[in-house]
PDB file of C-alpha atoms in Angstrom:
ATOM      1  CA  UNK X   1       3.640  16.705  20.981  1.00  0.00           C
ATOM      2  CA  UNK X   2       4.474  16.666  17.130  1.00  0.00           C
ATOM      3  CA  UNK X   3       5.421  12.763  17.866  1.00  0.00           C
ATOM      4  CA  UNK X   4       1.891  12.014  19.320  1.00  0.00           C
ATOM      5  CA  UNK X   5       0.409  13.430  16.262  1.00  0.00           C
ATOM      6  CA  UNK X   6       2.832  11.916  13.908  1.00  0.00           C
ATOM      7  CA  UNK X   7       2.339   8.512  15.652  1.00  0.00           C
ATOM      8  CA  UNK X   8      -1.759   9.419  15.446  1.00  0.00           C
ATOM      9  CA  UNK X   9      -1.391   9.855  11.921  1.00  0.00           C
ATOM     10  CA  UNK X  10       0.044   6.689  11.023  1.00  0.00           C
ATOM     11  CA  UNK X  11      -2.094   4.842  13.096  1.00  0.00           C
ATOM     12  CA  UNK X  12      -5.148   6.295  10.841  1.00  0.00           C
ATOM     13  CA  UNK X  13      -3.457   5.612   7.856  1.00  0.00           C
ATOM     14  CA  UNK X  14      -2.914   2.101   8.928  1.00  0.00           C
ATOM     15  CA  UNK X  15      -6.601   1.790   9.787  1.00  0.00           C
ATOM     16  CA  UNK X  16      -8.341   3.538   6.857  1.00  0.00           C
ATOM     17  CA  UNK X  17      -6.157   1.603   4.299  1.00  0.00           C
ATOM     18  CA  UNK X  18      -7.324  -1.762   5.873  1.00  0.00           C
ATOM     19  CA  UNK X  19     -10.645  -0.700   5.648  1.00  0.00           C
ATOM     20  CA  UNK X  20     -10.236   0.385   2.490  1.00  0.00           C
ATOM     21  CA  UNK X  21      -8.452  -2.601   1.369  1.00  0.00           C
ATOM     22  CA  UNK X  22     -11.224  -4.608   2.779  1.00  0.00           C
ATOM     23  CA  UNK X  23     -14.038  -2.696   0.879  1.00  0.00           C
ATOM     24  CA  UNK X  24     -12.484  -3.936  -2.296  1.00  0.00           C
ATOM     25  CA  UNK X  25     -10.917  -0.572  -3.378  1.00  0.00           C
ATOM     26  CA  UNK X  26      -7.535  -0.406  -5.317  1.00  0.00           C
ATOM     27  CA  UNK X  27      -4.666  -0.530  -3.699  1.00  0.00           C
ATOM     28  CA  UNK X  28      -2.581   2.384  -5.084  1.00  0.00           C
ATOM     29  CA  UNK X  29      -6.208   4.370  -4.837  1.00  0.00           C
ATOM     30  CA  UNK X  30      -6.373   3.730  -1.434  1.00  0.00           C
ATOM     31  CA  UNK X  31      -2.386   4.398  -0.921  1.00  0.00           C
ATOM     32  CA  UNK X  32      -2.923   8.094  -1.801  1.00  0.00           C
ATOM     33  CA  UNK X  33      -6.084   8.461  -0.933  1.00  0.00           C
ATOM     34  CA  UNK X  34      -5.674   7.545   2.878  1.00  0.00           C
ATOM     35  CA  UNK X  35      -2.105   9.053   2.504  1.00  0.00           C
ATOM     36  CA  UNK X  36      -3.668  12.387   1.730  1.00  0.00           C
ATOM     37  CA  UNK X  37      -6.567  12.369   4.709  1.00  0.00           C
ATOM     38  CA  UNK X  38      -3.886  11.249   7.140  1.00  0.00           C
ATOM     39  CA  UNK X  39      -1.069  14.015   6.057  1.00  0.00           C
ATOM     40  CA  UNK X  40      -3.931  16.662   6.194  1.00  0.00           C
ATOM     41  CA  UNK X  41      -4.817  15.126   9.531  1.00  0.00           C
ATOM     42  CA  UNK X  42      -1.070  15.610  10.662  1.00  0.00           C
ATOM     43  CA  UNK X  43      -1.000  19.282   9.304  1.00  0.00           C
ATOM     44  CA  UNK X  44      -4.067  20.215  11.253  1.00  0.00           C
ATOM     45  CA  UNK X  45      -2.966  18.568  14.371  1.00  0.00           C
ATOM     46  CA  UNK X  46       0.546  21.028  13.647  1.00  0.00           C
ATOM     47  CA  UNK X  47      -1.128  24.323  12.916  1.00  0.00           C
ATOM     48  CA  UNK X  48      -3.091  23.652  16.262  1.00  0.00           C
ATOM     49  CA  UNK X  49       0.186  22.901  18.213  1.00  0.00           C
ATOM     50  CA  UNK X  50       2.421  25.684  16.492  1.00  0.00           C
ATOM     51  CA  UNK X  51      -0.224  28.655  17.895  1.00  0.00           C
ATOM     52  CA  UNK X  52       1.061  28.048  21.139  1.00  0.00           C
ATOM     53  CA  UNK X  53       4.824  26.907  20.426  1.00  0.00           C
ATOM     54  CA  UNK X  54       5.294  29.694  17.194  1.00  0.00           C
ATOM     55  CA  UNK X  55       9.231  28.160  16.881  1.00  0.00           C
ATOM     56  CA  UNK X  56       8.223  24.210  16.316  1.00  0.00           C
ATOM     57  CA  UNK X  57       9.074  23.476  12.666  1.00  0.00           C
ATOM     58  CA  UNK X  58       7.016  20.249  12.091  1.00  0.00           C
ATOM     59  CA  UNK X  59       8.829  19.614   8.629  1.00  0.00           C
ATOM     60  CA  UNK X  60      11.038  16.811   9.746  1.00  0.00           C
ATOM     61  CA  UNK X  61       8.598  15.337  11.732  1.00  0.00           C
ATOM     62  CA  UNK X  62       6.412  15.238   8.764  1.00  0.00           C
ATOM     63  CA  UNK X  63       8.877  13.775   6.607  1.00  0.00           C
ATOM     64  CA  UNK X  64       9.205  10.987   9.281  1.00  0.00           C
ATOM     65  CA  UNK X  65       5.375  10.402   9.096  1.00  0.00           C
ATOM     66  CA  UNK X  66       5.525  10.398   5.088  1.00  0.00           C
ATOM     67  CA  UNK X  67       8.670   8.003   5.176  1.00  0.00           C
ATOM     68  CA  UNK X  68       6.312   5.983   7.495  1.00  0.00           C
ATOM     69  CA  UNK X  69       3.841   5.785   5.661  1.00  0.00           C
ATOM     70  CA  UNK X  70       5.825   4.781   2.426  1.00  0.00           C
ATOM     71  CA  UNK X  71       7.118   2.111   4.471  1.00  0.00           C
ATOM     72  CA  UNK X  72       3.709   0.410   5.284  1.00  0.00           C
ATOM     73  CA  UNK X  73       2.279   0.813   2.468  1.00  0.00           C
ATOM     74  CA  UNK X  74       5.290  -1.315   0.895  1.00  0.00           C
ATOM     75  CA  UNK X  75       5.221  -4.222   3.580  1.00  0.00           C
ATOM     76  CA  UNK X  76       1.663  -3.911   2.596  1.00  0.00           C
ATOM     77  CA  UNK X  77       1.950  -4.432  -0.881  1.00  0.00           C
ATOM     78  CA  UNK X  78       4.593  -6.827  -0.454  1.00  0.00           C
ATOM     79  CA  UNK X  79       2.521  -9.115   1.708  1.00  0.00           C
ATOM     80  CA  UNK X  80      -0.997  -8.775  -0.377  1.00  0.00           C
ATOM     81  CA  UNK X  81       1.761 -10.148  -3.697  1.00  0.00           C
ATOM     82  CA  UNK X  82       2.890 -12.831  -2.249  1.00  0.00           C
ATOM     83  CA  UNK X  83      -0.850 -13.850  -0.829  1.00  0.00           C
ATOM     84  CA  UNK X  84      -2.149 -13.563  -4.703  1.00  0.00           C
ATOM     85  CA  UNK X  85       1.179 -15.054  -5.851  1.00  0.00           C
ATOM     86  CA  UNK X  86       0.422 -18.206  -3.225  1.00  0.00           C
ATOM     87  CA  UNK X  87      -2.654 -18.452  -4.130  1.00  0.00           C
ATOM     88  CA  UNK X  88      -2.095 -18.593  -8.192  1.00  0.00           C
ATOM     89  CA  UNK X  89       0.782 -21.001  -7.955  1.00  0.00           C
ATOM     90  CA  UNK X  90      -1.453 -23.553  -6.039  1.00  0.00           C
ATOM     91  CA  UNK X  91      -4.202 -22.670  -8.556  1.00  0.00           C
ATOM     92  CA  UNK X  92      -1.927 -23.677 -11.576  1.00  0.00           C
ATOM     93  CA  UNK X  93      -0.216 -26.748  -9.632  1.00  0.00           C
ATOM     94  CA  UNK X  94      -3.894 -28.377  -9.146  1.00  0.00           C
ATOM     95  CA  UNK X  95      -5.250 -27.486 -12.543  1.00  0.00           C
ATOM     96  CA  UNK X  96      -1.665 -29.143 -14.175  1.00  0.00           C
ATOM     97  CA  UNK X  97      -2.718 -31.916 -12.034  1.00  0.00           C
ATOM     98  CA  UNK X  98      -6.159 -32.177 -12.801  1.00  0.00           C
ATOM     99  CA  UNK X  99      -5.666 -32.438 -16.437  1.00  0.00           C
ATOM    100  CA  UNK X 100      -3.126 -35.364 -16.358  1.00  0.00           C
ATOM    101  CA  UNK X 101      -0.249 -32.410 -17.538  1.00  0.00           C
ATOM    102  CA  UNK X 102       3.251 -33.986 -16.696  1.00  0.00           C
ATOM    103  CA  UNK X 103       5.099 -30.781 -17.532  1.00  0.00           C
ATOM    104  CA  UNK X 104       8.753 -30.569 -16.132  1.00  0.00           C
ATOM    105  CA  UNK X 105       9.400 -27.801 -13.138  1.00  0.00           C
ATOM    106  CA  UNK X 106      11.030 -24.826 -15.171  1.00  0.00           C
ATOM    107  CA  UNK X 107       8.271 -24.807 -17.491  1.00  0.00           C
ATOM    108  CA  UNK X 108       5.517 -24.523 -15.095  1.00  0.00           C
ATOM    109  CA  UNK X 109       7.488 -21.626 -13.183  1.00  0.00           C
ATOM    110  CA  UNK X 110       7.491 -20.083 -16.539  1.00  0.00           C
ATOM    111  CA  UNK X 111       3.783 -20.286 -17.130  1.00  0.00           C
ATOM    112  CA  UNK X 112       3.121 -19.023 -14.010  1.00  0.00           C
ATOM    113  CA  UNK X 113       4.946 -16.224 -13.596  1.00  0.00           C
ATOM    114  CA  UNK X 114       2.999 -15.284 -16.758  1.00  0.00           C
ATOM    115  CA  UNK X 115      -0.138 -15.699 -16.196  1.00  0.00           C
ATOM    116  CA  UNK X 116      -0.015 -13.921 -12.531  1.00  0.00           C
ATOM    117  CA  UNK X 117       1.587 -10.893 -14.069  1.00  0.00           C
ATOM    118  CA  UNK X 118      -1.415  -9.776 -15.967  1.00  0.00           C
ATOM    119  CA  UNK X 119      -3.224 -10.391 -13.066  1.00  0.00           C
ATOM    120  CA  UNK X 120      -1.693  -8.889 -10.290  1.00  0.00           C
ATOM    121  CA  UNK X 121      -1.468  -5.557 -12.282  1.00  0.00           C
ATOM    122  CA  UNK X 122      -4.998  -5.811 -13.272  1.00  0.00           C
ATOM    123  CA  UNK X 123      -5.918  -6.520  -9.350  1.00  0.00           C
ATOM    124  CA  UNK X 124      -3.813  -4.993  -7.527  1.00  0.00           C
ATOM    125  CA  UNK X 125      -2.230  -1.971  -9.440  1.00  0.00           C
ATOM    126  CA  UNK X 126      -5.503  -0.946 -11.377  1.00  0.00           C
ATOM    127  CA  UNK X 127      -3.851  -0.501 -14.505  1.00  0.00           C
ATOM    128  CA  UNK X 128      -2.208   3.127 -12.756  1.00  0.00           C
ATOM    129  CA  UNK X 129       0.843   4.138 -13.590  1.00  0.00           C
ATOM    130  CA  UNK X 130       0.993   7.145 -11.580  1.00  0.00           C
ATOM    131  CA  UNK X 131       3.172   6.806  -8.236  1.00  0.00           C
ATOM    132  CA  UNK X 132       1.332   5.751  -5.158  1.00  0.00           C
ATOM    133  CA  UNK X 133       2.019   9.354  -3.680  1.00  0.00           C
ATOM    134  CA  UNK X 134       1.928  11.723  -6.336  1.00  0.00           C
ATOM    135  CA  UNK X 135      -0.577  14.368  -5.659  1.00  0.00           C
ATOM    136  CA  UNK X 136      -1.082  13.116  -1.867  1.00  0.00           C
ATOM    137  CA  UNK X 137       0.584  16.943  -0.444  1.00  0.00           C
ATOM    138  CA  UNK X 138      -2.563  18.710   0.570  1.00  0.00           C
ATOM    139  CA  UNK X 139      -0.528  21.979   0.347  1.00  0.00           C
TER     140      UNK X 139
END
């Protein structure tokens, strides 16, 4: 039982921080947010289950689902960096083109490893500095 609600759990988190994603909302915002709604979800689901099994300790199993949850949100973050990384580096390549630039290789990895750093932790990161799950234990 505290599996089906752990795997329920993730399954929302997944979800909401798609949709989330999608609406244009930060990511780390959206990281704790849905985190939070999803762990709360998970906690209800226990107190329900442990009124008729009083000796279930749901702690591990909630660990499990916040370990989870790290996880995704990291494959997540690593795939939505190296979209915004693919994207930049073809930006720069056509725009060195464009203007006739015949720069040699090193340089232009240089150049744009430093212009995408400003902007993937303007985009992606918000400008927080706060961990993605501080604040996300609804106890």
């Amino acid at each position: 039982m505290l599996g089906h609600l752990r795997a329920k759990a993730l399954v929302s988190f997944k979800t909401r921080l798609e949709q989330s994603l999608s609406k244009g909302e930060g990511f780390a915002a959206s990281v704790r947010s849905c985190t939070r709604s999803c762990m709360l979800e998970f906690d209800e689901g226990c107190a329900d289950v442990a009124i008729r099994h009083s000796n279930w300790d749901a702690s591990k199993v909630r660990d499990k689902l916040r370990r989870d949850i790290g996880g995704h949100a990291s494959s997540v973050r690593h795939a939505k960096l190296s979209e915004m990384i693919a994207v930049y580096e073809v930006s720069f390549s056509i725009n060195v083109m464009r203007h006739g630039c015949l720069l040699d290789l090193g340089f232009l990895q240089i150049m744009s490893v430093i212009m995408l750093f400003s902007k993937i932790m303007n985009t992606l990161f918000g400008m927080e500095s706060e961990s993605n799950f501080s604040g996300c234990d609804p106890k």
